[in-house]
Amino acid sequence: MALQAVTSVLTVVIALFALFSWRKQEQLKTKLAFKNAIADYANQLKKIASHHQRSTVEQNTKLEELFNACHHALLVTEGLLNDNKEVMEAWAVINNQVTQYMVSGGDPESIEKMNNACDKILKEKFVFNKSIFSLCK
């Protein structure tokens, strides 16, 4: 009888650990998806900036699609990044400058500001934190 109780408790503990691990894995996936979307967006910005001319309609369409992918990826994180001031401030710059860029028809200053903001996000360690305590959140 006691062996059954111990086995049952042990099974519950293992199940809870598995659920916790799965949840953390899903959180990591959503953060990584956002970071990958930002990397794709930054890559497109760099392509546009390297041409040293106004962007084409095709480039703007691609940029808009990639921005929408970034926005979607951020929404999927469900606020996991809200406490990361650097990431959220950089995202605010991108969010504000994308409108400026589209309205101005390809303002090089907006591209530079968005590139800098993307670089800040990409340099920030928010997917795989070094701290063991980050696993407990």
Short mmCIF file of C-alpha atoms in Angstrom, two decimals:
data_model
loop_
_atom_site.label_atom_id
_atom_site.label_comp_id
_atom_site.label_asym_id
_atom_site.label_seq_id
_atom_site.Cartn_x
_atom_site.Cartn_y
_atom_site.Cartn_z
CA MET A 1 0.00 0.00 0.00
CA ALA A 2 2.78 2.43 0.93
CA LEU A 3 4.66 1.52 -2.24
CA GLN A 4 1.60 2.45 -4.32
CA ALA A 5 1.34 5.81 -2.59
CA VAL A 6 5.02 6.55 -3.15
CA THR A 7 4.73 5.48 -6.78
CA SER A 8 1.67 7.68 -7.27
CA VAL A 9 3.37 10.70 -5.71
CA LEU A 10 6.48 10.10 -7.78
CA THR A 11 4.38 9.85 -10.95
CA VAL A 12 2.68 13.17 -10.15
CA VAL A 13 6.04 14.84 -9.50
CA ILE A 14 7.43 13.57 -12.80
CA ALA A 15 4.30 14.71 -14.65
CA LEU A 16 4.53 18.19 -13.11
CA PHE A 17 8.20 18.41 -14.02
CA ALA A 18 7.38 17.40 -17.60
CA LEU A 19 4.65 20.05 -17.81
CA PHE A 20 6.98 22.71 -16.41
CA SER A 21 9.71 21.73 -18.89
CA TRP A 22 7.27 21.76 -21.79
CA ARG A 23 6.01 25.22 -20.80
CA LYS A 24 9.56 26.62 -20.60
CA GLN A 25 10.34 25.07 -23.97
CA GLU A 26 7.31 26.75 -25.55
CA GLN A 27 8.32 30.09 -24.03
CA LEU A 28 11.80 29.71 -25.49
CA LYS A 29 10.32 28.88 -28.89
CA THR A 30 8.20 32.03 -28.94
CA LYS A 31 11.11 34.24 -27.89
CA LEU A 32 13.32 32.63 -30.51
CA ALA A 33 10.64 33.11 -33.19
CA PHE A 34 10.55 36.84 -32.37
CA LYS A 35 14.33 37.10 -32.52
CA ASN A 36 14.40 35.23 -35.85
CA ALA A 37 11.71 37.53 -37.26
CA ILE A 38 13.75 40.57 -36.19
CA ALA A 39 16.85 39.04 -37.85
CA ASP A 40 14.95 38.60 -41.13
CA TYR A 41 13.64 42.17 -40.90
CA ALA A 42 17.12 43.53 -40.18
CA ASN A 43 18.51 41.60 -43.14
CA GLN A 44 15.95 43.19 -45.46
CA LEU A 45 16.71 46.65 -44.05
CA LYS A 46 20.41 46.11 -44.70
CA LYS A 47 19.69 45.07 -48.29
CA ILE A 48 17.71 48.25 -48.85
CA ALA A 49 20.36 50.42 -47.19
CA SER A 50 23.16 48.86 -49.25
CA HIS A 51 21.57 50.02 -52.52
CA HIS A 52 21.97 53.71 -51.50
CA GLN A 53 18.78 54.66 -53.26
CA ARG A 54 15.06 54.81 -52.65
CA SER A 55 13.54 51.42 -52.08
CA THR A 56 11.32 49.81 -54.69
CA VAL A 57 7.69 48.85 -54.25
CA GLU A 58 8.79 45.21 -54.14
CA GLN A 59 11.29 45.93 -51.37
CA ASN A 60 8.70 47.89 -49.41
CA THR A 61 6.19 45.07 -49.74
CA LYS A 62 8.76 42.56 -48.48
CA LEU A 63 9.69 44.90 -45.62
CA GLU A 64 6.04 45.29 -44.65
CA GLU A 65 5.54 41.51 -44.68
CA LEU A 66 8.59 41.03 -42.47
CA PHE A 67 7.45 43.77 -40.09
CA ASN A 68 4.07 42.05 -39.81
CA ALA A 69 5.87 38.77 -39.04
CA CYS A 70 7.83 40.55 -36.28
CA HIS A 71 4.66 42.05 -34.85
CA HIS A 72 2.90 38.69 -34.94
CA ALA A 73 5.87 36.97 -33.27
CA LEU A 74 5.86 39.59 -30.51
CA LEU A 75 2.13 39.11 -29.92
CA VAL A 76 2.63 35.34 -29.63
CA THR A 77 5.08 35.89 -26.75
CA GLU A 78 2.05 37.06 -24.70
CA GLY A 79 4.02 39.63 -22.74
CA LEU A 80 7.06 37.48 -21.96
CA LEU A 81 9.30 40.33 -23.11
CA ASN A 82 7.45 43.20 -21.42
CA ASP A 83 9.95 43.28 -18.54
CA ASN A 84 12.89 43.59 -20.93
CA LYS A 85 13.24 47.36 -21.21
CA GLU A 86 15.91 47.29 -23.93
CA VAL A 87 13.92 45.02 -26.23
CA MET A 88 10.65 46.90 -25.75
CA GLU A 89 12.28 50.31 -26.29
CA ALA A 90 13.99 49.07 -29.46
CA TRP A 91 10.70 47.58 -30.66
CA ALA A 92 8.97 50.93 -30.06
CA VAL A 93 11.57 52.61 -32.29
CA ILE A 94 10.95 50.06 -35.05
CA ASN A 95 7.19 50.36 -34.66
CA ASN A 96 7.33 54.17 -34.89
CA GLN A 97 9.90 54.35 -37.67
CA VAL A 98 8.20 51.85 -39.97
CA THR A 99 5.29 54.26 -40.34
CA GLN A 100 7.66 57.17 -40.94
CA TYR A 101 9.53 55.09 -43.51
CA MET A 102 6.40 54.11 -45.43
CA VAL A 103 4.94 57.63 -45.38
CA SER A 104 8.19 59.22 -46.57
CA GLY A 105 8.65 56.70 -49.35
CA GLY A 106 11.88 55.25 -48.04
CA ASP A 107 13.59 57.71 -45.71
CA PRO A 108 17.24 56.60 -45.19
CA GLU A 109 17.22 58.04 -41.65
CA SER A 110 14.32 55.75 -40.72
CA ILE A 111 16.21 52.77 -42.12
CA GLU A 112 19.22 53.64 -39.99
CA LYS A 113 17.11 54.02 -36.84
CA MET A 114 15.33 50.72 -37.48
CA ASN A 115 18.64 48.97 -38.20
CA ASN A 116 20.08 50.23 -34.91
CA ALA A 117 16.96 49.09 -33.03
CA CYS A 118 17.11 45.65 -34.66
CA ASP A 119 20.77 45.36 -33.69
CA LYS A 120 19.90 46.17 -30.07
CA ILE A 121 17.25 43.46 -30.01
CA LEU A 122 19.54 40.91 -31.66
CA LYS A 123 22.35 41.62 -29.18
CA GLU A 124 20.05 41.30 -26.16
CA LYS A 125 20.21 37.91 -24.41
CA PHE A 126 16.52 37.24 -23.79
CA VAL A 127 16.09 33.79 -25.31
CA PHE A 128 18.74 31.82 -23.46
CA ASN A 129 19.52 33.75 -20.29
CA LYS A 130 22.79 32.85 -18.62
CA SER A 131 21.27 32.88 -15.15
CA ILE A 132 20.04 29.62 -13.66
CA PHE A 133 17.43 31.70 -11.82
CA SER A 134 15.78 32.63 -15.13
CA LEU A 135 14.53 29.04 -15.31
CA CYS A 136 12.49 29.57 -12.15
CA LYS A 137 10.35 32.38 -13.60
#
